[in-house]
Coordinates of C-alpha atoms in Angstrom, one line a residue:
X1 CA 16.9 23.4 18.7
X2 CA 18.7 25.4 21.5
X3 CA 17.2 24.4 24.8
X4 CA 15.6 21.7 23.9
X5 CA 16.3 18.9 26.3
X6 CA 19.0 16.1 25.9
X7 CA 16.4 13.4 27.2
X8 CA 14.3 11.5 24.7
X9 CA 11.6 11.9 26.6
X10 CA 11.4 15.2 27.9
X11 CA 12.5 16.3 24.5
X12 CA 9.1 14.3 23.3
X13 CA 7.3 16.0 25.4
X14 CA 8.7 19.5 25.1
X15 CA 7.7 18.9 21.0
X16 CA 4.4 18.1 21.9
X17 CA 3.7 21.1 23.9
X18 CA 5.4 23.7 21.6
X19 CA 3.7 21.6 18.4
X20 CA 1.0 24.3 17.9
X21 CA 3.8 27.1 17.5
X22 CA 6.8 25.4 16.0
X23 CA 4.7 24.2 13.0
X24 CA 3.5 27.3 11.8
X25 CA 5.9 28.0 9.2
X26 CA 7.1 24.7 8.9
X27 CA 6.0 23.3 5.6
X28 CA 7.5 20.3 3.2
X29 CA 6.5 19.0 0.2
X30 CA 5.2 15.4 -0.2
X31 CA 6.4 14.1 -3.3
X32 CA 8.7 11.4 -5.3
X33 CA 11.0 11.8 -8.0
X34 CA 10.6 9.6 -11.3
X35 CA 12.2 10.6 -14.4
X36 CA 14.2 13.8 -13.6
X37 CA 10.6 15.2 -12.4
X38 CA 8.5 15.2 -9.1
X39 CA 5.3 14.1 -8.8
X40 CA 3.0 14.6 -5.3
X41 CA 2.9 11.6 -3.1
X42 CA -0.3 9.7 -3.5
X43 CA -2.6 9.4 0.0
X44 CA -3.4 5.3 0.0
X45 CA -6.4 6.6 1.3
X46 CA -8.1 8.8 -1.5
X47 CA -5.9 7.9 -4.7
X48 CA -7.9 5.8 -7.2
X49 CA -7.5 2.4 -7.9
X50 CA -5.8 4.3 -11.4
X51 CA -3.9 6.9 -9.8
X52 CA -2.2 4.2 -7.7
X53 CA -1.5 1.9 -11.0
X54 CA -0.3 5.3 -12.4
X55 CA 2.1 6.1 -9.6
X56 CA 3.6 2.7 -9.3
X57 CA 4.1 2.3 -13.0
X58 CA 6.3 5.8 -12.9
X59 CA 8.3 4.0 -10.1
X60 CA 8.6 0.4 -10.8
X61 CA 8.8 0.5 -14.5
X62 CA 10.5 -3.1 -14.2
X63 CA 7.4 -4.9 -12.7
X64 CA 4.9 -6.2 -14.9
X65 CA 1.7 -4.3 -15.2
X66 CA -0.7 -6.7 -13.9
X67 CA 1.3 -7.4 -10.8
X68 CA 0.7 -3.3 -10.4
X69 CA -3.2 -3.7 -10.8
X70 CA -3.4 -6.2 -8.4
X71 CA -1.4 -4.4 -5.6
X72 CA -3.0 -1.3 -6.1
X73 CA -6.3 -3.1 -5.6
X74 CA -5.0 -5.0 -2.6
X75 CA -4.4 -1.4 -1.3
X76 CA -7.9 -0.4 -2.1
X77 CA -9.1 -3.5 -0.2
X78 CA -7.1 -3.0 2.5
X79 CA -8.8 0.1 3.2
X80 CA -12.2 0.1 2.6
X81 CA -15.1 -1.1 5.2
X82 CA -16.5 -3.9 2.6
X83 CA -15.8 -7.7 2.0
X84 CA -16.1 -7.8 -1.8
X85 CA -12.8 -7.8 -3.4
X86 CA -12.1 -4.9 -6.0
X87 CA -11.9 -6.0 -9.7
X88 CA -9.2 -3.8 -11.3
X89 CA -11.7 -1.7 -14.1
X90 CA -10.8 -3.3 -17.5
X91 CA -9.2 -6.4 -16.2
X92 CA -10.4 -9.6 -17.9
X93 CA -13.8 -11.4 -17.6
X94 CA -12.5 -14.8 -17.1
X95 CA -9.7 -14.2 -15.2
X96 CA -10.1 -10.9 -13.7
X97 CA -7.7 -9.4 -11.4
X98 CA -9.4 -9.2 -8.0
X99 CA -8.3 -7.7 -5.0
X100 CA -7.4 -9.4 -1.2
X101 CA -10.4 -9.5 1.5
X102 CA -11.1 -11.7 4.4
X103 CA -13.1 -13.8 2.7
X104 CA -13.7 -18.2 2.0
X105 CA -11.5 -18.6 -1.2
X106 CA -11.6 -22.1 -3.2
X107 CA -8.7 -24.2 -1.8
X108 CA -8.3 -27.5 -4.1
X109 CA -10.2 -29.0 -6.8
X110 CA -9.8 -32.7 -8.2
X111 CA -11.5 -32.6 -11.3
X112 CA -10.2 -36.3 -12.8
X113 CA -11.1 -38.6 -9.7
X114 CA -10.1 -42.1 -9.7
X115 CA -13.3 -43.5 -11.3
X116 CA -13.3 -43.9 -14.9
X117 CA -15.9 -41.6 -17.0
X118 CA -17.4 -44.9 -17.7
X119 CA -18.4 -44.9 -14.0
X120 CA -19.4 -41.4 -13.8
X121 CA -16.3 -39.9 -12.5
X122 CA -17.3 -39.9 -9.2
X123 CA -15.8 -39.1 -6.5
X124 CA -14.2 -35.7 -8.2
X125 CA -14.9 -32.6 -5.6
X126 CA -13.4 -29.0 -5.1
X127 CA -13.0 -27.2 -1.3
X128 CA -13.6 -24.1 -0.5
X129 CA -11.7 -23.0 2.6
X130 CA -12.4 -20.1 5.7
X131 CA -9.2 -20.0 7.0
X132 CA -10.1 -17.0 9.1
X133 CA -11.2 -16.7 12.8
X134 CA -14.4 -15.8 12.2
X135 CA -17.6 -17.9 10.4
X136 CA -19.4 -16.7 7.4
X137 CA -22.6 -17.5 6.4
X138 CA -22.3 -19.6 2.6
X139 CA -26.6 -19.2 2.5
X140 CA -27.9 -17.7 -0.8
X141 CA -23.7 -17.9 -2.5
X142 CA -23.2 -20.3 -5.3
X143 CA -20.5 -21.6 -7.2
X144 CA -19.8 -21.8 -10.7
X145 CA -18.6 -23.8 -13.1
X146 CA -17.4 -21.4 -15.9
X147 CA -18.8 -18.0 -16.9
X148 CA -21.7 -19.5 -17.9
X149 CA -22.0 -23.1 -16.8
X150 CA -23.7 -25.0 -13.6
X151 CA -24.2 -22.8 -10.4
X152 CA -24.3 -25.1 -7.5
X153 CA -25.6 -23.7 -4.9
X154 CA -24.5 -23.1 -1.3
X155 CA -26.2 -22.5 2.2
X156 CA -25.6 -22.9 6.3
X157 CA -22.4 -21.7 8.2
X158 CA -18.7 -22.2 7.4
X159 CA -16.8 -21.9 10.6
X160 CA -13.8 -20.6 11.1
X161 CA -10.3 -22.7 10.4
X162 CA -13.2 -25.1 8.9
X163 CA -14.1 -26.5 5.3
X164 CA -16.4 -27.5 2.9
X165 CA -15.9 -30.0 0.2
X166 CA -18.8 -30.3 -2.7
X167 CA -18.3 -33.6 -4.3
X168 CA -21.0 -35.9 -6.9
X169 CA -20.9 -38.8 -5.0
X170 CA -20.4 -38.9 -1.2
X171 CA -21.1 -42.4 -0.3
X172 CA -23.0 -44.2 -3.0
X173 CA -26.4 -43.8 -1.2
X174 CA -28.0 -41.8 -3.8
X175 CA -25.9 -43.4 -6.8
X176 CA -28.4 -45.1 -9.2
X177 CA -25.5 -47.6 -10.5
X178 CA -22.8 -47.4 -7.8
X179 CA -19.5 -49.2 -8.8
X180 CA -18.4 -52.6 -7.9
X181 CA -16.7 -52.8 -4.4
X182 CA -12.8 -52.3 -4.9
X183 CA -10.2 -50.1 -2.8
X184 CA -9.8 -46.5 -3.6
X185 CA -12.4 -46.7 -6.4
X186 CA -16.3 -45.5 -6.8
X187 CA -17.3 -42.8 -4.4
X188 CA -15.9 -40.1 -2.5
X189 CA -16.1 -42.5 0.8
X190 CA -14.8 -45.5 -0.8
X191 CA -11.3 -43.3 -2.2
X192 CA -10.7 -41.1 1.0
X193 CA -12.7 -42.9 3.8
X194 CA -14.1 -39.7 5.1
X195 CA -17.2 -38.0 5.9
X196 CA -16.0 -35.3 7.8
X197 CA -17.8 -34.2 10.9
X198 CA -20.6 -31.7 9.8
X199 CA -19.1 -28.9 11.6
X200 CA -16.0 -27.7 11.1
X201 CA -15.3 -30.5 8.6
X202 CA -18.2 -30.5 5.8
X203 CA -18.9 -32.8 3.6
X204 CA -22.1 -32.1 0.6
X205 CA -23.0 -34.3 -2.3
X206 CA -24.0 -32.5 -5.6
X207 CA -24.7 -35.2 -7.8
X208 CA -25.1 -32.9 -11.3
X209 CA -21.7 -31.8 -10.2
X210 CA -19.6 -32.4 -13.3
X211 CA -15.9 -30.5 -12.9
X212 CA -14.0 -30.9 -16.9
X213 CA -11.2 -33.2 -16.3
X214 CA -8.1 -31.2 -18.1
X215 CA -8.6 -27.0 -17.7
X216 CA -11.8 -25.5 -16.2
X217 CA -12.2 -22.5 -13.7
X218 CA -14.7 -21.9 -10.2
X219 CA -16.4 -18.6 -9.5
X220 CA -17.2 -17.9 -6.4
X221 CA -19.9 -15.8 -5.7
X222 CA -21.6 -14.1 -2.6
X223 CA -25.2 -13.9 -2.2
X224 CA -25.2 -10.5 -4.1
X225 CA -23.7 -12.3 -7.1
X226 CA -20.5 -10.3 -6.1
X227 CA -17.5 -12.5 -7.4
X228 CA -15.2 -13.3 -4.4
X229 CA -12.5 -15.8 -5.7
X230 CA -11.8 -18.1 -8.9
X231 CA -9.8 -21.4 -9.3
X232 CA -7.9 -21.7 -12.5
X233 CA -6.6 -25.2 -13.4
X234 CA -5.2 -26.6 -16.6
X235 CA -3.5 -30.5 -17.5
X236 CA -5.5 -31.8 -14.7
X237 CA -6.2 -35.1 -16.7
X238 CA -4.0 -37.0 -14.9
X239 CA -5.7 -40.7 -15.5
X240 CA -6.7 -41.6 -12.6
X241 CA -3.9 -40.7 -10.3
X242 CA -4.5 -39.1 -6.5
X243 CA -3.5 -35.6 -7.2
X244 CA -5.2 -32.2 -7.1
X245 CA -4.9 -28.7 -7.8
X246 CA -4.2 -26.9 -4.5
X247 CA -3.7 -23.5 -3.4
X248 CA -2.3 -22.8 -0.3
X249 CA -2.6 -18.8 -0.3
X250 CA -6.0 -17.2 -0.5
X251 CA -4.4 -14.2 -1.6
X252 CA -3.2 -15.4 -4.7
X253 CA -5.1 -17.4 -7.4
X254 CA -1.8 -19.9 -8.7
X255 CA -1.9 -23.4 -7.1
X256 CA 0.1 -26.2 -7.2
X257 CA -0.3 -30.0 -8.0
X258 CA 0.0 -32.1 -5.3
X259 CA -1.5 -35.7 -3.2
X260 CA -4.9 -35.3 -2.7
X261 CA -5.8 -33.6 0.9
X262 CA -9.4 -32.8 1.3
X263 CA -10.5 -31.4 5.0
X264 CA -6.7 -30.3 5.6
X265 CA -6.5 -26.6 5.1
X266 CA -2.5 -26.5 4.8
X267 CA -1.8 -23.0 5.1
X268 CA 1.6 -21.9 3.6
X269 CA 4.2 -19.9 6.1
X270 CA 4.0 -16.8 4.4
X271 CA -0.1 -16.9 4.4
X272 CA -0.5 -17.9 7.9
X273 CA 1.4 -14.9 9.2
X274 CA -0.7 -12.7 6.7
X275 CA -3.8 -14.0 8.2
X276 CA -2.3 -13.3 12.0
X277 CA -2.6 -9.8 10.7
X278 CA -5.9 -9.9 8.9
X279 CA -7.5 -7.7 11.7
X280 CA -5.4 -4.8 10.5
X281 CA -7.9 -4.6 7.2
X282 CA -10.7 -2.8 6.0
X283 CA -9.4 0.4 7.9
X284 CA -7.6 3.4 6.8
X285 CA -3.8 3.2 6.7
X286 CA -2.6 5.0 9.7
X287 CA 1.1 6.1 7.8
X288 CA 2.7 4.5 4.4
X289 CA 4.5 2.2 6.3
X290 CA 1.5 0.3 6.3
X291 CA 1.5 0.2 2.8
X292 CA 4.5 -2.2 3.4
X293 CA 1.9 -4.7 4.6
X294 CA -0.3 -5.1 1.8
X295 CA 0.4 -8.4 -0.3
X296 CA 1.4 -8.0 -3.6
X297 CA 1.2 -11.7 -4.7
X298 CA 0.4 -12.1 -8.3
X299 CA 0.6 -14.8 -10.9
X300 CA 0.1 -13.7 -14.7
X301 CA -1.7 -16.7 -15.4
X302 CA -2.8 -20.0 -13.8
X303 CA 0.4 -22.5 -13.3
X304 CA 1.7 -25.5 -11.4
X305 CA 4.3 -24.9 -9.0
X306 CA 5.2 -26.6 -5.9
X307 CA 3.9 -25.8 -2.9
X308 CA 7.2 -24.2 -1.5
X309 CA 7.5 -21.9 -3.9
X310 CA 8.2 -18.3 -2.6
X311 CA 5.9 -17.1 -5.9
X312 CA 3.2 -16.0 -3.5
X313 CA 5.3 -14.0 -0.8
X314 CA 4.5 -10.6 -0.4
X315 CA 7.6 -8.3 -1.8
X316 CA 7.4 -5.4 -0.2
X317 CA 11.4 -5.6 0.8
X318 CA 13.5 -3.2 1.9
X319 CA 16.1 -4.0 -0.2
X320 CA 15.6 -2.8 -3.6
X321 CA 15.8 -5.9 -6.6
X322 CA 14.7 -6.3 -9.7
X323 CA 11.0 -6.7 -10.3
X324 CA 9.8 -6.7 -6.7
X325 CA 8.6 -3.1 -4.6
X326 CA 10.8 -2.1 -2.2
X327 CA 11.6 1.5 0.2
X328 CA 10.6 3.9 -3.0
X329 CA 6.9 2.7 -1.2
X330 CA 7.8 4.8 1.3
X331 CA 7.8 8.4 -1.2
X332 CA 5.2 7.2 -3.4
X333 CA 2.9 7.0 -0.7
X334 CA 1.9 9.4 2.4
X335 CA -0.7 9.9 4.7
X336 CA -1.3 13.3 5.9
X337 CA -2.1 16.7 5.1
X338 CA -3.1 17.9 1.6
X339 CA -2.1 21.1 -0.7
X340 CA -2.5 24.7 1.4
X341 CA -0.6 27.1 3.2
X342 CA 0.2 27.9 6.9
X343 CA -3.4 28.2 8.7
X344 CA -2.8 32.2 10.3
X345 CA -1.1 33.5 6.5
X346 CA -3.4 35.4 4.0
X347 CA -1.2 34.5 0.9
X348 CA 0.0 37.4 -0.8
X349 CA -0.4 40.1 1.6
X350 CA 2.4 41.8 0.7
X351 CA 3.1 45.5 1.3
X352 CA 2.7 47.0 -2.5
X353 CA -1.4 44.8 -2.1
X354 CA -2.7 46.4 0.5
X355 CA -2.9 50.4 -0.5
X356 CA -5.6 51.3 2.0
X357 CA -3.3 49.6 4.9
X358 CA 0.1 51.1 3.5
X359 CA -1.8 54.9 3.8
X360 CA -3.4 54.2 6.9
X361 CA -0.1 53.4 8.4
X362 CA 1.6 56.6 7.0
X363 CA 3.5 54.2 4.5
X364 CA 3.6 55.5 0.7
X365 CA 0.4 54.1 -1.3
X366 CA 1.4 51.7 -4.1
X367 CA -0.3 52.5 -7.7
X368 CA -3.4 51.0 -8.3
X369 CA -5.0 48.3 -6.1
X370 CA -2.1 45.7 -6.8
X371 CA 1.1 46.0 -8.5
X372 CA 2.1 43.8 -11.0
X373 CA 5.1 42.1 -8.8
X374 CA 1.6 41.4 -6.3
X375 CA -0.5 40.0 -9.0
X376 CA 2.2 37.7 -10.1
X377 CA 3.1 36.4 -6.8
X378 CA -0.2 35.6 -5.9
X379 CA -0.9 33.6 -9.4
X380 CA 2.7 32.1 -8.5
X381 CA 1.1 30.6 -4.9
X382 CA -2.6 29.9 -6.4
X383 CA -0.7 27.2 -8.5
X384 CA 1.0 25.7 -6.0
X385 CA -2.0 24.9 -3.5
X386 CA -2.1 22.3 -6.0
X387 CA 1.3 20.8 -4.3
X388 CA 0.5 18.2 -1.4
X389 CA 2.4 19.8 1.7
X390 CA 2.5 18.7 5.5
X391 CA 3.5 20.8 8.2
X392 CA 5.4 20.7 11.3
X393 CA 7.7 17.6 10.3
X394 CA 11.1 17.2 11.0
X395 CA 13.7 17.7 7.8
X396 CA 16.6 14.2 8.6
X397 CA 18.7 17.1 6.5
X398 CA 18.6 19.3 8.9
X399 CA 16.8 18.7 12.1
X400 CA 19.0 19.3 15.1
X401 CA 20.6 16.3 17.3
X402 CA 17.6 17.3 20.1
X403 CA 15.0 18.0 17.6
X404 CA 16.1 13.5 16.3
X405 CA 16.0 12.8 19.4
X406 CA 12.5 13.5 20.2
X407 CA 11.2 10.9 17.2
X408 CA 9.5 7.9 19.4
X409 CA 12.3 5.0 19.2
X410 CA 15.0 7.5 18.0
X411 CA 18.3 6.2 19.7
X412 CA 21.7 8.6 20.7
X413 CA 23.3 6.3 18.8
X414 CA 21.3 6.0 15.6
X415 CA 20.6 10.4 16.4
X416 CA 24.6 10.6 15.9
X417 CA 25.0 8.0 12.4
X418 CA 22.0 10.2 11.2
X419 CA 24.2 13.8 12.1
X420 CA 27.8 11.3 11.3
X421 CA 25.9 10.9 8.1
X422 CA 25.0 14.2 7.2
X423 CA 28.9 15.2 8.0
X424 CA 30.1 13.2 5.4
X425 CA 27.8 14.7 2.8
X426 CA 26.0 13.4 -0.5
X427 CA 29.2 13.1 -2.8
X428 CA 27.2 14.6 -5.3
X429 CA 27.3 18.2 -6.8
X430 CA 24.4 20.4 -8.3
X431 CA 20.6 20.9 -7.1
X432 CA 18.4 18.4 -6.1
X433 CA 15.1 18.5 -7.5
X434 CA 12.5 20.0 -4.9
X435 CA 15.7 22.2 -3.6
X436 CA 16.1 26.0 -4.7
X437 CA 18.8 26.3 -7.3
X438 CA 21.9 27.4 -6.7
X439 CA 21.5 26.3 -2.8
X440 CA 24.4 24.0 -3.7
X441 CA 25.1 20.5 -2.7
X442 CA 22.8 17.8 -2.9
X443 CA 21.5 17.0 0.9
X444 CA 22.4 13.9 2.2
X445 CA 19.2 12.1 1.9
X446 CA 17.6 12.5 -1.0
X447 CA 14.5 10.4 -0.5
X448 CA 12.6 8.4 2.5
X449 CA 13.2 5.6 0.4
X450 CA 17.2 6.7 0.5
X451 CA 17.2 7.3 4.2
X452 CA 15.6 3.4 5.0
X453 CA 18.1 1.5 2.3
X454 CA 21.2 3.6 3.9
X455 CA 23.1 1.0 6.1
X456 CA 25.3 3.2 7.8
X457 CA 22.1 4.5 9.4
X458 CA 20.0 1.3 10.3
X459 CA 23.1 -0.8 10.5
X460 CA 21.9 -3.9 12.6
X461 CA 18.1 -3.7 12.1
X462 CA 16.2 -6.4 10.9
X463 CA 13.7 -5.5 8.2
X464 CA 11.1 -5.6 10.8
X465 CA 12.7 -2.9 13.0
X466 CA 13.2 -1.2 10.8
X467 CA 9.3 -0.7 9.7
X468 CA 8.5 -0.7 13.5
X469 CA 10.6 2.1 13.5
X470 CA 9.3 3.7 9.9
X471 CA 5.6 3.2 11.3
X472 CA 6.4 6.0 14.1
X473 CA 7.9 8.0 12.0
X474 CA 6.4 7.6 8.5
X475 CA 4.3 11.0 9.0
X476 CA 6.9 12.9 11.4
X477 CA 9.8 13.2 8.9
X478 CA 10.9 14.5 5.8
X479 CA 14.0 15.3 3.7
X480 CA 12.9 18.2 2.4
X481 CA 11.9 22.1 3.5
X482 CA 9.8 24.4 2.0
X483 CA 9.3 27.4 3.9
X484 CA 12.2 30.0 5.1
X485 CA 12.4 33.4 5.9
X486 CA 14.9 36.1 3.9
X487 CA 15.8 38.9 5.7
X488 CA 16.8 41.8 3.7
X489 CA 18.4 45.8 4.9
X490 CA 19.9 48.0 2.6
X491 CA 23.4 49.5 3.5
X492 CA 22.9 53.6 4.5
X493 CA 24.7 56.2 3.5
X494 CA 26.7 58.0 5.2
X495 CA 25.2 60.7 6.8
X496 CA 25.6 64.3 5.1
X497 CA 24.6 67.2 7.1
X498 CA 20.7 67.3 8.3
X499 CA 20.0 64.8 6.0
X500 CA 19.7 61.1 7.9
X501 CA 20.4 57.9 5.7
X502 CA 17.1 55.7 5.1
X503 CA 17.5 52.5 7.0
X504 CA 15.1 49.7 5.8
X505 CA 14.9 46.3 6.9
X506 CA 12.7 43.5 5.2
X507 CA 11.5 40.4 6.5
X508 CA 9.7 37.8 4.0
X509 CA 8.4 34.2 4.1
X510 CA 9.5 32.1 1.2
X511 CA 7.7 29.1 0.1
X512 CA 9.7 26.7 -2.6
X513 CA 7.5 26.4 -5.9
X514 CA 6.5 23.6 -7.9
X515 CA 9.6 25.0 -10.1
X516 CA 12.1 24.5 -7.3
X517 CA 12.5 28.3 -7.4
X518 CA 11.1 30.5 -4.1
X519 CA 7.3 32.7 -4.1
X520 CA 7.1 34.9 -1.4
X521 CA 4.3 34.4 0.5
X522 CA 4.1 37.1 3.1
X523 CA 6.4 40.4 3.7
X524 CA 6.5 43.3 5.9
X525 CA 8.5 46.3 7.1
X526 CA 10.6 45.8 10.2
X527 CA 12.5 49.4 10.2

């Protein structure tokens, strides 16, 4: 933009201050591209828990279907005010898929204890884990064995960082034949010598608790009878060996098989720096790039692994690979304005619609109230307020070296790869879908999702500054521009005699259809 400052800053600022003129015209569309066809972005904060399944099936056709369902209800989770997780609509009673919320999830179980069956088995327990910084009140929630097995019931405070393991036999007090005195044998006491501390640490003897030894599953519920979490195991019969079942993610429902370790709460990596950013939940995403932080964990059906697996790391990469999400988040997603047309424009209101005007003005009256060419045009823009659009964002494809300069973080450096970029063009000949036809090349970047994986751009970044970087940005750019005006004036005659050539000049305001082609949306008389 001529004039605009060379300063980052003062260029910032001189955008801000001119924002409520400059973006008058300025439209883009919002929208990915899947299949040869374009489909509108999808707002993580309206779309449906099936509109989001929808859109990331178009894109990541390689990705099993249930890992979709369960990221698109970790997104629903992410955003809405509640702390029930979302069961996907249609998703199995047993094993449902069930959304991410800060919430206790069941941590281990050791269903085949030391004891023999002879002896009662005791000693057998399963934990349920708060790993969060807050307490939560367990009165009134219950846990149960099967769909329609035991509920044991649950009550008092479980503090934050802290645990509570349910076990049948705590310390022999209230066992009516307790077992003969021998090492690592009888109750829970005698195998683990612990009895926690009552706080943070609780231990609770259920003494109808009866866990089956080889495959069972824990429901969790709330005091609503909302379900919360479930624990899958199978081949737990181990005979009589110190190992459990143990998850070490709560947003993911595999575990591994591993020593016994009641009271620990091991955390993996990957879930302890999810839960540093826990407080970023149940609130509305801000840009997609948040979308970039929602886990997308998944296992298709309860299985040992070891605990260092890298099975429950969220893969929302950059770098696109087979099976996992990756930058095309970035155009299947966007936060911002909806379908309409720029705020001070009456679509339509072209010269040959307005009769009473054109006469009033001394301008020859078009037939009848509106010509066919109006009619048409306006049909042309009542379909396309169906098009999600944003305004006033700035096209990577064309946006002056000032106009780059005046995105928050935007470097002189990276400002010239973006321009060094654009130079060198998109090696590829024909339209782009979205673009008019016959414009001719393809622009440079073709996509958000093309703009973050280009290295010549972000050469350098880590994945992390580069969604720093995205998060500013994610609702201030586009690769893509809607709206232009055509300026049109005939070529006079010569003049002959008296009579004076007619000199007409046209000015219209284009808007880019859902057919790539152009609508005019406005048009007047200059000359």
């Amino acid at each position: 933009m001529n004039g605009m400052p060379a300063d980052p800053g003062l260029a910032a600022e001189a955008l801000e201050a001119l924002s409520g003129v400059l973006t008058v015209y300025s439209q883009s569309r919002l929208a990915y591209e899947s299949g040869g066809a374009l489909y509108d972005s999808l707002d993580p904060n309206t779309a449906t828990i099936e509109e989001i399944f929808e859109g990331l099936s178009r894109v990541f056709g390689d990705v099993p279907p249930g890992r979709l369902q369960q990221f698109a209800a970790n997104i629903v989770d992410w955003r809405d005010a509640d702390s029930i997780p979302t069961v996907y609509p249609g998703s199995s009673e047993s094993a449902p898929i069930l959304g991410v919320e800060n919430t206790p999830f069941i941590s281990e179980v050791w269903p085949d204890s030391l004891t023999t069956e002879a002896d009662g088995d005791d000693g057998q327990y399963f934990e349920i884990a708060n790993p969060y910084s807050f307490d939560v009140d367990l009165t009134g929630w219950t846990v149960g064995i099967g769909l329609s097995g035991r509920r044991i019931s649950l009550s008092g405070a479980l503090p934050a960082q802290g645990c509570l393991v349910v076990t049948d036999d705590k310390n022999d007090l209230r066992d009516a034949s307790p077992e003969e005195p021998q090492n690592e044998y009888g109750s829970f006491f005698k195998i683990f010598s612990m009895l926690g501390d009552g706080y943070s640490r609780q231990l609770r003897e259920e003494p109808l608790l009866n866990l089956p030894d080889d495959s069972g599953t824990l429901y969790l519920y709330d005091n609503a009878g909302n379900l919360i979490d479930y624990f899958q195991y199978q081949n737990m019969r181990l005979g009589g060996v110190r190992t459990s079942a143990q998850r070490d993610d709560p947003r993911a429902r595999d575990y591994a098989k591993n020593r016994c370790s009641p009271m620990s709460l091991e955390l993996s990596a990957a879930a302890k720096a999810a839960l540093r950013s826990a407080a970023n939940r149940d609130r509305a995403f801000a840009s997609a790039a948040e979308v970039f932080d929602v886990c997308a964990a998944w296992t298709e059906r309860a299985s040992a692994r070891s605990l260092d697996s890298a099975s429950t790391s969220p893969w929302t990469r950059l770098k696109s690979a087979e099976g996992e999400l990756d930058a095309r988040l970035a155009d299947l997603f966007a936060v911002g304005e909806d379908s309409g047309l720029p705020g001070n424009l009456a679509p339509m209101e072209s010269y040959a619609a307005r009769p009473a005007q054109n006469a009033a003005a001394g301008k020859p009256e078009a037939a009848g109230a509106e010509n066919g060419l109006a009619r048409m045009e306006r049909e042309a823009v009542r379909q396309d307020t169906a098009i999600r659009r944003a305004s006033g964002r700035i096209n990577l494809n064309t946006a002056s070296r000032a106009a780059l300069l005046a995105l928050p973080g935007m470097t002189a450096d990276m400002a010239n790869r973006i321009l060094d970029r654009r130079a060198a063009g998109n090696g590829a000949s024909g339209p782009s879908e979205g673009y008019m036809e016959g414009i001719g090349a393809r622009p440079p970047f073709e996509s958000i999702a093309g703009f973050l994986g280009d290295e010549t751009i972000w050469s350098g970044k880590s994945r992390e500054e580069k969604l720093a970087l995205f998060g500013e940005w994610a609702n201030r750019i586009t690769i893509n521009s809607q709206t232009f005006f055509v300026v049109a004036e005939n070529q006079p005659e010569p003049q002959v005699g008296r009579t004076r050539p007619s000199v007409a000049r046209i000015r219209s305001l284009m808007l880019v259809g859902a057919n790539g082609r152009p609508e005019a949306l406005n048009w007047r008389f200059e000359q």
